[in-house]
PDB file of C-alpha atoms in Angstrom:
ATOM      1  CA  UNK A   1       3.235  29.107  32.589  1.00 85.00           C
ATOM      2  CA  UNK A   2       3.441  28.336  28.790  1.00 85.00           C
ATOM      3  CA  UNK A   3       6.647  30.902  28.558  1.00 85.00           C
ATOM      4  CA  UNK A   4       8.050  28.944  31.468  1.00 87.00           C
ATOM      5  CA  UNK A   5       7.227  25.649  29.614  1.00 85.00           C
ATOM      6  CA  UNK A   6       8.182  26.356  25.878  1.00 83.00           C
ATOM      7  CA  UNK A   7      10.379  29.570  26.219  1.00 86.00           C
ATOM      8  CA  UNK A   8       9.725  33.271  25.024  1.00 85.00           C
ATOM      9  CA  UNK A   9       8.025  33.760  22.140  1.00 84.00           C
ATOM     10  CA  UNK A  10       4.453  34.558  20.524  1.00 84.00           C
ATOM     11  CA  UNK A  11       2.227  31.451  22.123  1.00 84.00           C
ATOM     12  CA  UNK A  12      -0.355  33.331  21.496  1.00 85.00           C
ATOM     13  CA  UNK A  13      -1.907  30.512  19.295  1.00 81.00           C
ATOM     14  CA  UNK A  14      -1.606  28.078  21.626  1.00 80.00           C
ATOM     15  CA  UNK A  15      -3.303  29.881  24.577  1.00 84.00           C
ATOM     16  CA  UNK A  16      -6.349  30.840  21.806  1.00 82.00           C
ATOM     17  CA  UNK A  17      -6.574  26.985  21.518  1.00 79.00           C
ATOM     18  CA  UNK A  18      -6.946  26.573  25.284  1.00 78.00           C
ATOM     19  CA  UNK A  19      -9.185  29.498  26.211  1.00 81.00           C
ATOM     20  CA  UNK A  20     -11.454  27.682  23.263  1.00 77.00           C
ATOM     21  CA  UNK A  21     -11.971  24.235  24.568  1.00 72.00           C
ATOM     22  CA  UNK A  22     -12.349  25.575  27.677  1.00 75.00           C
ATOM     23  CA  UNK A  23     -15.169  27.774  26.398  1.00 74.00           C
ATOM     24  CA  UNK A  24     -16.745  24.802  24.791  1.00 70.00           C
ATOM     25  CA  UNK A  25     -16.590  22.557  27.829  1.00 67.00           C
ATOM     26  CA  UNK A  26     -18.514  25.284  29.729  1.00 70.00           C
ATOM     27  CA  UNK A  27     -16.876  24.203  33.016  1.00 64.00           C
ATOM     28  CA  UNK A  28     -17.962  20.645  32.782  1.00 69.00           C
ATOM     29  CA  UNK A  29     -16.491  18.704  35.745  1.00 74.00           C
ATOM     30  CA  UNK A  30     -14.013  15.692  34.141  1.00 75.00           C
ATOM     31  CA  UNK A  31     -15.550  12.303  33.155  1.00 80.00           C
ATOM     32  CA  UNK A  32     -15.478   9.379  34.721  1.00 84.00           C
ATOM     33  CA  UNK A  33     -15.061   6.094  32.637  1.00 84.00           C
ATOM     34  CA  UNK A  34     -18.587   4.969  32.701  1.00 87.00           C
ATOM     35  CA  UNK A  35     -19.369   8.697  31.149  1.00 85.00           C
ATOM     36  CA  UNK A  36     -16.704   7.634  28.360  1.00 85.00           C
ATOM     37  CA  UNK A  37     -18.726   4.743  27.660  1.00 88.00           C
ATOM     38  CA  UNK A  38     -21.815   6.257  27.807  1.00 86.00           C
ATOM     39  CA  UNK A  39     -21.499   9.213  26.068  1.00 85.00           C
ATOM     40  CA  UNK A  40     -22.376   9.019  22.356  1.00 84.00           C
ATOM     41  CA  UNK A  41     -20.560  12.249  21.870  1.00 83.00           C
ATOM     42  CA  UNK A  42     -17.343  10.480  22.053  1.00 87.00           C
ATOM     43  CA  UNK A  43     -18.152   7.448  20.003  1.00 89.00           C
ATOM     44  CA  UNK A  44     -15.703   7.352  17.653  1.00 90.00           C
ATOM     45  CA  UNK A  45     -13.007   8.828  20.254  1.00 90.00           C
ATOM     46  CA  UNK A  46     -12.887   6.007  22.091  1.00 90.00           C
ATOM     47  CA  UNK A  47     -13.061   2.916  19.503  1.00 91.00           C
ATOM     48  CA  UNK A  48     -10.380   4.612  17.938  1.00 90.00           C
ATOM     49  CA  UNK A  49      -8.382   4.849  21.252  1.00 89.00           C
ATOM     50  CA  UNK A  50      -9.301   1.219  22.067  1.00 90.00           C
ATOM     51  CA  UNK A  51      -8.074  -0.183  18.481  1.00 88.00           C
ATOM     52  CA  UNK A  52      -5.056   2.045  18.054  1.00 86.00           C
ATOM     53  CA  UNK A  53      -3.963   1.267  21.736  1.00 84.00           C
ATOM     54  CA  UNK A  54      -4.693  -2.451  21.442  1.00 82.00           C
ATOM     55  CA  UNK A  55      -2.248  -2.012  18.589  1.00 78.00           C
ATOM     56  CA  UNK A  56       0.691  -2.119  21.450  1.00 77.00           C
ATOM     57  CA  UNK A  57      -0.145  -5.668  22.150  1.00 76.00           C
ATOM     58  CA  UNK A  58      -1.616  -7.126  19.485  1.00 79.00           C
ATOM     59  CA  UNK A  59       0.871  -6.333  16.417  1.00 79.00           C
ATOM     60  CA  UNK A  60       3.445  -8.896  17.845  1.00 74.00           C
ATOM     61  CA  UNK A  61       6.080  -7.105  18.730  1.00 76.00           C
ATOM     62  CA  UNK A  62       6.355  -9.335  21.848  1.00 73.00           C
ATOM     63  CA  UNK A  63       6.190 -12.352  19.148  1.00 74.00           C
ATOM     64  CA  UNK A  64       9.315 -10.834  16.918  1.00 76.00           C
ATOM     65  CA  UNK A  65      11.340 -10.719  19.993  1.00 75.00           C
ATOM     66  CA  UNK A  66      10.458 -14.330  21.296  1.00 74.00           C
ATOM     67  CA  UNK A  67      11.481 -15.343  17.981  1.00 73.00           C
ATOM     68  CA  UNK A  68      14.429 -12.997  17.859  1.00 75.00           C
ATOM     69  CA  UNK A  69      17.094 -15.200  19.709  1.00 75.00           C
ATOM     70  CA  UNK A  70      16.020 -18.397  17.396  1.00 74.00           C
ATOM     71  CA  UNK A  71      16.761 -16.308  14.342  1.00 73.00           C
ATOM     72  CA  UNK A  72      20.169 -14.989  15.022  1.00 75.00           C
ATOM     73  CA  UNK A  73      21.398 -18.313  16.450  1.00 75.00           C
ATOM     74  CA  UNK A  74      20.484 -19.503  12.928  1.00 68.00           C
ATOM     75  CA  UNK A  75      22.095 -16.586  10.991  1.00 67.00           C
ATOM     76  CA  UNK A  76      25.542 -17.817  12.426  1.00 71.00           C
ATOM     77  CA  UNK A  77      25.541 -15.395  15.049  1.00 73.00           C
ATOM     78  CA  UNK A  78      27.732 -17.037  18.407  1.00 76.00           C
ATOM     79  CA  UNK A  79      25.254 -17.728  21.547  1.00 76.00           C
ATOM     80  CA  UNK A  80      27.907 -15.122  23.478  1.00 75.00           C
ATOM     81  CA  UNK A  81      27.313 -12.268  21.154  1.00 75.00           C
ATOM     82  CA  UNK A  82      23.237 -12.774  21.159  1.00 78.00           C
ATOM     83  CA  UNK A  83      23.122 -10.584  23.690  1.00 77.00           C
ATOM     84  CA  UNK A  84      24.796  -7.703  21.755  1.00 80.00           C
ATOM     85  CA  UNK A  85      22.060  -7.883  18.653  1.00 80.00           C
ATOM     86  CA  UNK A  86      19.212  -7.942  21.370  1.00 78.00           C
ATOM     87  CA  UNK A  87      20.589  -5.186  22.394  1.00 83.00           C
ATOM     88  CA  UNK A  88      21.032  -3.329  19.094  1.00 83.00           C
ATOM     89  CA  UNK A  89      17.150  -4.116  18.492  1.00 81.00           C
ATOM     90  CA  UNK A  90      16.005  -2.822  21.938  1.00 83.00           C
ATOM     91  CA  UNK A  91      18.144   0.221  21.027  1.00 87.00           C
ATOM     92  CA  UNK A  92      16.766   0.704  17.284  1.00 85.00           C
ATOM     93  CA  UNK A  93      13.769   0.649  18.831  1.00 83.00           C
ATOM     94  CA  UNK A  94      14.495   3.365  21.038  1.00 87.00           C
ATOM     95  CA  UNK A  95      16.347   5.789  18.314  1.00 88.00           C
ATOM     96  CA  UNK A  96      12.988   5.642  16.116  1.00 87.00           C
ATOM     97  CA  UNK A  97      10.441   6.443  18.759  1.00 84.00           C
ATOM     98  CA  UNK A  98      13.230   9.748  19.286  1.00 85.00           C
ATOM     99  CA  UNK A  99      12.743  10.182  15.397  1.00 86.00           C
ATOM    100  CA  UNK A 100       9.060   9.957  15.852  1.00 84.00           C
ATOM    101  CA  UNK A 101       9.031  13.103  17.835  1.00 81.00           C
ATOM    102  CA  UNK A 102      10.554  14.445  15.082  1.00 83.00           C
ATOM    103  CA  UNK A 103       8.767  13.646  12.430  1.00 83.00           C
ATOM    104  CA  UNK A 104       5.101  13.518  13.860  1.00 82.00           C
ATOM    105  CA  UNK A 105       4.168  17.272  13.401  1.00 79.00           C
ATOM    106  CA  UNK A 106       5.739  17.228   9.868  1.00 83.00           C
ATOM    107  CA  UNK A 107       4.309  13.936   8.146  1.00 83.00           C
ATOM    108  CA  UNK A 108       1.214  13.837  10.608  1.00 84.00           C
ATOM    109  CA  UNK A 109      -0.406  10.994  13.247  1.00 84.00           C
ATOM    110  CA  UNK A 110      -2.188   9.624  10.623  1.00 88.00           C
ATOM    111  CA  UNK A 111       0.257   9.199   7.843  1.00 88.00           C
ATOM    112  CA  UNK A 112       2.451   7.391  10.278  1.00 88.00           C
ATOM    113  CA  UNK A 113      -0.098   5.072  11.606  1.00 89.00           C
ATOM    114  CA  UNK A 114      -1.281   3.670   8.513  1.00 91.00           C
ATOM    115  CA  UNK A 115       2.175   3.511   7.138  1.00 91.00           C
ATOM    116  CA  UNK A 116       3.881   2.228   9.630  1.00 90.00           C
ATOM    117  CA  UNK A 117       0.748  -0.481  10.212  1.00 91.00           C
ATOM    118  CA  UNK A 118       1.420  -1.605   6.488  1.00 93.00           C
ATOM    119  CA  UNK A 119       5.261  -1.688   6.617  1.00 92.00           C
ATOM    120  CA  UNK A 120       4.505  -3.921   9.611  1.00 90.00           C
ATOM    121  CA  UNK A 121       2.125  -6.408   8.007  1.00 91.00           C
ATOM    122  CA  UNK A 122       4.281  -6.811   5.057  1.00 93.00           C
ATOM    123  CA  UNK A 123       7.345  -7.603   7.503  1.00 90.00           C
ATOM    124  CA  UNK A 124       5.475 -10.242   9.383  1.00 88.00           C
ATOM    125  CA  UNK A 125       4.455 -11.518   6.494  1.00 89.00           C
ATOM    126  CA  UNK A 126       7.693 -11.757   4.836  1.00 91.00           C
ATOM    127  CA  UNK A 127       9.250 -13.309   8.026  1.00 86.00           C
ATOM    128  CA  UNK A 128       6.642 -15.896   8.507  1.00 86.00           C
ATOM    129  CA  UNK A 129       8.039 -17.568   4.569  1.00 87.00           C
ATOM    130  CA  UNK A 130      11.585 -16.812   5.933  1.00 85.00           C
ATOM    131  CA  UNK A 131      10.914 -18.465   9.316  1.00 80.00           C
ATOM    132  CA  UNK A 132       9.638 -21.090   7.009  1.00 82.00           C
ATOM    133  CA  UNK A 133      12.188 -21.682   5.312  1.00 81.00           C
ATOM    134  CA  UNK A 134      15.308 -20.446   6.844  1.00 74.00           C
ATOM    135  CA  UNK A 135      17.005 -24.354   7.143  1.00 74.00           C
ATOM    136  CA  UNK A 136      16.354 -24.364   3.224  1.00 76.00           C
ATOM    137  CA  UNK A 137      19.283 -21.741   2.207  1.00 77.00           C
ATOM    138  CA  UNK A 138      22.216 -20.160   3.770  1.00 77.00           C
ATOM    139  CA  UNK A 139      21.095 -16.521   3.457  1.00 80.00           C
ATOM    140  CA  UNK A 140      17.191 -16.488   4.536  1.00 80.00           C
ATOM    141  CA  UNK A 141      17.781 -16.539   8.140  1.00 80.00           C
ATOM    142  CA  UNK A 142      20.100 -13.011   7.207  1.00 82.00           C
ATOM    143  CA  UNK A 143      16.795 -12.016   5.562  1.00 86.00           C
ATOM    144  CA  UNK A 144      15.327 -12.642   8.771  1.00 83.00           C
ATOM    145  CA  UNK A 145      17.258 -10.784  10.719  1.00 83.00           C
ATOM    146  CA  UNK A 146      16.610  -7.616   8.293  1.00 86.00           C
ATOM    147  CA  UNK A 147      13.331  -8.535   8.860  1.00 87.00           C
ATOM    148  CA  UNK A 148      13.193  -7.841  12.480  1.00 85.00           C
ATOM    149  CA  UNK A 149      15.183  -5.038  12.784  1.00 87.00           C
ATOM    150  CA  UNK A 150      12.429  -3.281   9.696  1.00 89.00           C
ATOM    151  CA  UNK A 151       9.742  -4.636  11.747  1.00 88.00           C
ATOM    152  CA  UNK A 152      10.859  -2.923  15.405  1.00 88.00           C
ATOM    153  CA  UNK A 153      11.671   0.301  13.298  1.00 88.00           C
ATOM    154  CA  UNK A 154       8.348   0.634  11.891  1.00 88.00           C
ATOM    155  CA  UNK A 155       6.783   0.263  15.519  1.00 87.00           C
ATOM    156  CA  UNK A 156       8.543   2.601  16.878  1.00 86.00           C
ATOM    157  CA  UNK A 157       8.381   5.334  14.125  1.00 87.00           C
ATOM    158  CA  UNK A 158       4.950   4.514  14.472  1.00 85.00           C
ATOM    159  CA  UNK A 159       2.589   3.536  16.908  1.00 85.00           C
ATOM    160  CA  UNK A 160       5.067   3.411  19.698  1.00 82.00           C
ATOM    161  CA  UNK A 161       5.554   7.588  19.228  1.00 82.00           C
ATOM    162  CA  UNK A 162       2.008   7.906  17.898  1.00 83.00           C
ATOM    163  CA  UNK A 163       0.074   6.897  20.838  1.00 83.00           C
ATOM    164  CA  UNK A 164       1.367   8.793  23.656  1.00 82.00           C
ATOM    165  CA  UNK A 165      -0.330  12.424  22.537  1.00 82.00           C
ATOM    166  CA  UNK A 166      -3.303  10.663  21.160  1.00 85.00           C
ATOM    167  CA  UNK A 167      -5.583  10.818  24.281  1.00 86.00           C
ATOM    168  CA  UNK A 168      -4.390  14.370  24.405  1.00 85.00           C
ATOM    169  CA  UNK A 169      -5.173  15.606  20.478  1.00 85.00           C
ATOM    170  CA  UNK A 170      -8.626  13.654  20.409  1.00 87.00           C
ATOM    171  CA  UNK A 171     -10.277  14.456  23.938  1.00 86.00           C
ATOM    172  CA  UNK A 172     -11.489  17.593  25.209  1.00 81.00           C
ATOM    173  CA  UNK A 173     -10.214  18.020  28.643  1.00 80.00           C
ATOM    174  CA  UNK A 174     -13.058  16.969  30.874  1.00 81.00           C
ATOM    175  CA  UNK A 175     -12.574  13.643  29.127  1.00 86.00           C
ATOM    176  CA  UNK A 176      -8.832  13.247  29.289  1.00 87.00           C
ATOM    177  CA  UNK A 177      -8.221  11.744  32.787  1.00 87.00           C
ATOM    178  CA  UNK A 178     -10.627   8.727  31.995  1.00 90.00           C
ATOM    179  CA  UNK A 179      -9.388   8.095  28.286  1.00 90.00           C
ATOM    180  CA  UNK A 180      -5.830   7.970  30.021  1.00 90.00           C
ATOM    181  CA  UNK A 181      -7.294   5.170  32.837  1.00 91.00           C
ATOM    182  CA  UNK A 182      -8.769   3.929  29.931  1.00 91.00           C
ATOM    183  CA  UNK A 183      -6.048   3.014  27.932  1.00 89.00           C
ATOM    184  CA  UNK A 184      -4.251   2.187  30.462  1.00 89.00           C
ATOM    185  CA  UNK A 185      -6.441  -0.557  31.569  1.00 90.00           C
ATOM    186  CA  UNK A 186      -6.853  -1.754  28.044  1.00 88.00           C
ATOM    187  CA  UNK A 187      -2.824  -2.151  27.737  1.00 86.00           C
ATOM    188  CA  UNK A 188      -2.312  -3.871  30.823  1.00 88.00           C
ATOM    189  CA  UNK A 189      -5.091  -6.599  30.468  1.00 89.00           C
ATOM    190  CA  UNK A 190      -4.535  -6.993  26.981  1.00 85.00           C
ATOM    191  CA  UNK A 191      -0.880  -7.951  27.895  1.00 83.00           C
ATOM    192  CA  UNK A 192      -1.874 -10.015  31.075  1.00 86.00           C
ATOM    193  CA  UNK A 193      -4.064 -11.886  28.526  1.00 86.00           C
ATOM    194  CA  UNK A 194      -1.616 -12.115  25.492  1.00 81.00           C
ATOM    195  CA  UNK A 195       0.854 -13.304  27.992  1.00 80.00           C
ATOM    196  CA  UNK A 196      -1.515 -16.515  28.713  1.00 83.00           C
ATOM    197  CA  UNK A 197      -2.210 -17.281  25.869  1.00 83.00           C
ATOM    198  CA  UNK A 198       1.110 -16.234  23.640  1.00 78.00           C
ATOM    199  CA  UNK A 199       2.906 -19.757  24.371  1.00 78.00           C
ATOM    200  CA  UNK A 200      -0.190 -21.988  23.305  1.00 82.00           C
ATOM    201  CA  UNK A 201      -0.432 -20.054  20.030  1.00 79.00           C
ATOM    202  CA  UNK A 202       3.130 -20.698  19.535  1.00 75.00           C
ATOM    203  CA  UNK A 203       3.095 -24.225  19.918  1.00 79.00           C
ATOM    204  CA  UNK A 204       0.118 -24.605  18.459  1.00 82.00           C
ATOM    205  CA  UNK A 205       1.093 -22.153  15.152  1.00 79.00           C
ATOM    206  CA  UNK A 206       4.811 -21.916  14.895  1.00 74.00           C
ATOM    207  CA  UNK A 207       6.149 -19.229  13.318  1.00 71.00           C
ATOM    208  CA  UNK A 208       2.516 -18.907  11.061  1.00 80.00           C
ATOM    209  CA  UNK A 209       1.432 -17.329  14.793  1.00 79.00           C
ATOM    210  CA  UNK A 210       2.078 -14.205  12.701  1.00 80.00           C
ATOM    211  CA  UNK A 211      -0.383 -14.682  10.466  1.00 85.00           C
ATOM    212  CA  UNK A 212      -2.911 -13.370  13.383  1.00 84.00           C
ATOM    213  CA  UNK A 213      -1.124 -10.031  13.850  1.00 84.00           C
ATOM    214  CA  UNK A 214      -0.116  -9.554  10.199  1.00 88.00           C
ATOM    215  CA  UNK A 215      -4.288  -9.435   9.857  1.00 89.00           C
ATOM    216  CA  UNK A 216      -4.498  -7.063  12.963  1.00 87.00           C
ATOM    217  CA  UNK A 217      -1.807  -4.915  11.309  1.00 88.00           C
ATOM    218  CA  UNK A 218      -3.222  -4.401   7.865  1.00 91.00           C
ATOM    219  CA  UNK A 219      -6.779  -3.956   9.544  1.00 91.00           C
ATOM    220  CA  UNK A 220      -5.156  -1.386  11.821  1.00 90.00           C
ATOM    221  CA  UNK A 221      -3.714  -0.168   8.368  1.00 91.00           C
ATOM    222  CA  UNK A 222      -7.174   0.104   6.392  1.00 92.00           C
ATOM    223  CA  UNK A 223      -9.046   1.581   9.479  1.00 91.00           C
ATOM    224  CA  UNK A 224      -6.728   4.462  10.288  1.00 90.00           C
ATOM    225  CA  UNK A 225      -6.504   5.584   6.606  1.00 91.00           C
ATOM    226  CA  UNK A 226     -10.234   5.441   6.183  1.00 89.00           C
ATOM    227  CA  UNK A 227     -11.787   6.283   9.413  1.00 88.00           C
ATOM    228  CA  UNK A 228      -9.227   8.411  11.657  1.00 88.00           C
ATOM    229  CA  UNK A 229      -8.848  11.812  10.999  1.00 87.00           C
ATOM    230  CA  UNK A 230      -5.898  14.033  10.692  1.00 86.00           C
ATOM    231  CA  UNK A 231      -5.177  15.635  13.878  1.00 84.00           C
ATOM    232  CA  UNK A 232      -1.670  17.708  12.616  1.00 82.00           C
ATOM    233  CA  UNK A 233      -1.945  21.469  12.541  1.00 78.00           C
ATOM    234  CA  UNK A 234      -5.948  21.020  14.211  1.00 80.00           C
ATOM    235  CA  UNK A 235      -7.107  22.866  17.563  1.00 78.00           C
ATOM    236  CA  UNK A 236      -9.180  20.661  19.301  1.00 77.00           C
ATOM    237  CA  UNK A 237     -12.050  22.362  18.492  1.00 78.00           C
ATOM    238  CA  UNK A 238     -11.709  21.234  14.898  1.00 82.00           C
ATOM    239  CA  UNK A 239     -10.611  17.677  15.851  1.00 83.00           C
ATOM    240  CA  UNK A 240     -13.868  17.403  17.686  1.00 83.00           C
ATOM    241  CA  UNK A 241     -15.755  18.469  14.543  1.00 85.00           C
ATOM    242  CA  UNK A 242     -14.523  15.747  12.196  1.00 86.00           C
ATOM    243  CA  UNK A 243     -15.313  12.937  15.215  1.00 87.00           C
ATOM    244  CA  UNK A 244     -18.959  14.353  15.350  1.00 85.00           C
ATOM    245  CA  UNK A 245     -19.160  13.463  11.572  1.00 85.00           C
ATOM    246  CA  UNK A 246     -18.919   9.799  12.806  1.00 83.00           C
ATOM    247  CA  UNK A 247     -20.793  10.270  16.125  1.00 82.00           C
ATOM    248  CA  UNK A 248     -24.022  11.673  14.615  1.00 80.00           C
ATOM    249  CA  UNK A 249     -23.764  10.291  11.557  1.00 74.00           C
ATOM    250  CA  UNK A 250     -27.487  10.654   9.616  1.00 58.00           C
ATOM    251  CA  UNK A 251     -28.468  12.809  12.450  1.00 59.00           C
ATOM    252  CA  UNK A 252     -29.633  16.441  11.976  1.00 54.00           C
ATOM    253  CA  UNK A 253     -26.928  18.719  13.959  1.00 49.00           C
TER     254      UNK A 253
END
């Protein structure tokens, strides 16, 4: 099956990997989400799923494209030709993620996280004083524009490409199928909510509304660089050992 998957060659690693975990699960039966929660084994596992998948929502990336249109009417771009630069973000967007698979096994999850997290909070930051005062001087709203297209960039070199294997890379296998409902859940409702809420913030907040994700990014930032560990070139084995540093923390192994 793996020479079907990946092609010929030695996958001898690979399989050593799998035979492994599955020796360390003992043939546990999978999880169910209440285990997840329960389980102190898995701690650490699952607030970092919960904070690095909340990420999707609460960065404002939904904001920076609400605000998009505003932004290059202002830059002198014509209402019929909007459409085109929408489109050229939506597709940026799309060409880093592709990069991400690229560049995720040589830089590392981690290394793009927090980077990516801080590129991000400096953006929105930058873009809420352009915002501000883009009717001040002919060229801010192009800053602006630069803005967005550095901020969509860094999300998806980053979290965007990130996330997908990280349910994968930091759960054993009798845990996967309920950290995937998991996060799931946690995306869905976090939008459903976001979307309530997102148009009272913005009339409430203006364009400092990014204040409030600019702090969620450079949390998200300090967090990952501190507290996640490195899961590049780890079985699972060994990914499991550095959570269990946080799980039983000041506990006798």
């Amino acid at each position: 099956a793996v020479k079907q998957l990946w092609g010929d060659g030695d996958h001898m690693a690979e399989i050593d990997d799998m035979m492994a975990e599955q020796e360390a699960i003992r043939g546990e039966n999978a999880k169910s989400v209440c285990d997840l929660f329960r389980d102190k084994a898995v701690r650490w596992q699952l607030i970092t799923l919960f904070l690095v998948s909340s990420c999707m929502q609460l960065i404002g990336a939904n904001v920076v494209y609400f605000y998009a249109y505003s932004v290059f009417i202002k830059a002198g771009i014509p209402p019929a030709q909007t459409h085109y630069v929408s489109l050229g973000v939506g597709i940026t967007e799309i060409l880093t993620t592709v990069l991400c698979g690229f560049l995720i096994e040589r830089a590392g999850r981690k290394t793009l996280l927090w980077k990516s997290y801080t590129v991000m909070a400096l953006a929105l930051g930058l873009l809420t004083v352009t915002l501000s005062l883009q009717d001040s001087f002919s060229w801010v709203p192009y800053c602006s524009v630069a803005l967005i297209f550095i901020f969509i960039m860094s999300f998806g070199i980053g979290p965007a490409g990130v996330l997908c294997p990280l349910p994968t890379e930091i759960f054993i296998q009798s845990y996967r199928p309920a950290a995937y409902v998991f996060n799931g859940a946690t995306n869905w409702i976090q939008l459903f909510i976001l979307g309530l809420l997102f148009p009272f913030i913005v009339e409430g907040l203006g364009s400092f509304c990014f204040i409030i994700f600019l702090a969620y990014c450079l949390s998200m930032a300090i967090f990952v660089f501190l507290v996640m560990p490195e899961t590049k070139g780890k079985t699972m084995l060994q990914v499991m050992e550095e959570f269990n540093r946080l799980n039983y923390r000041g506990k006798k192994r």
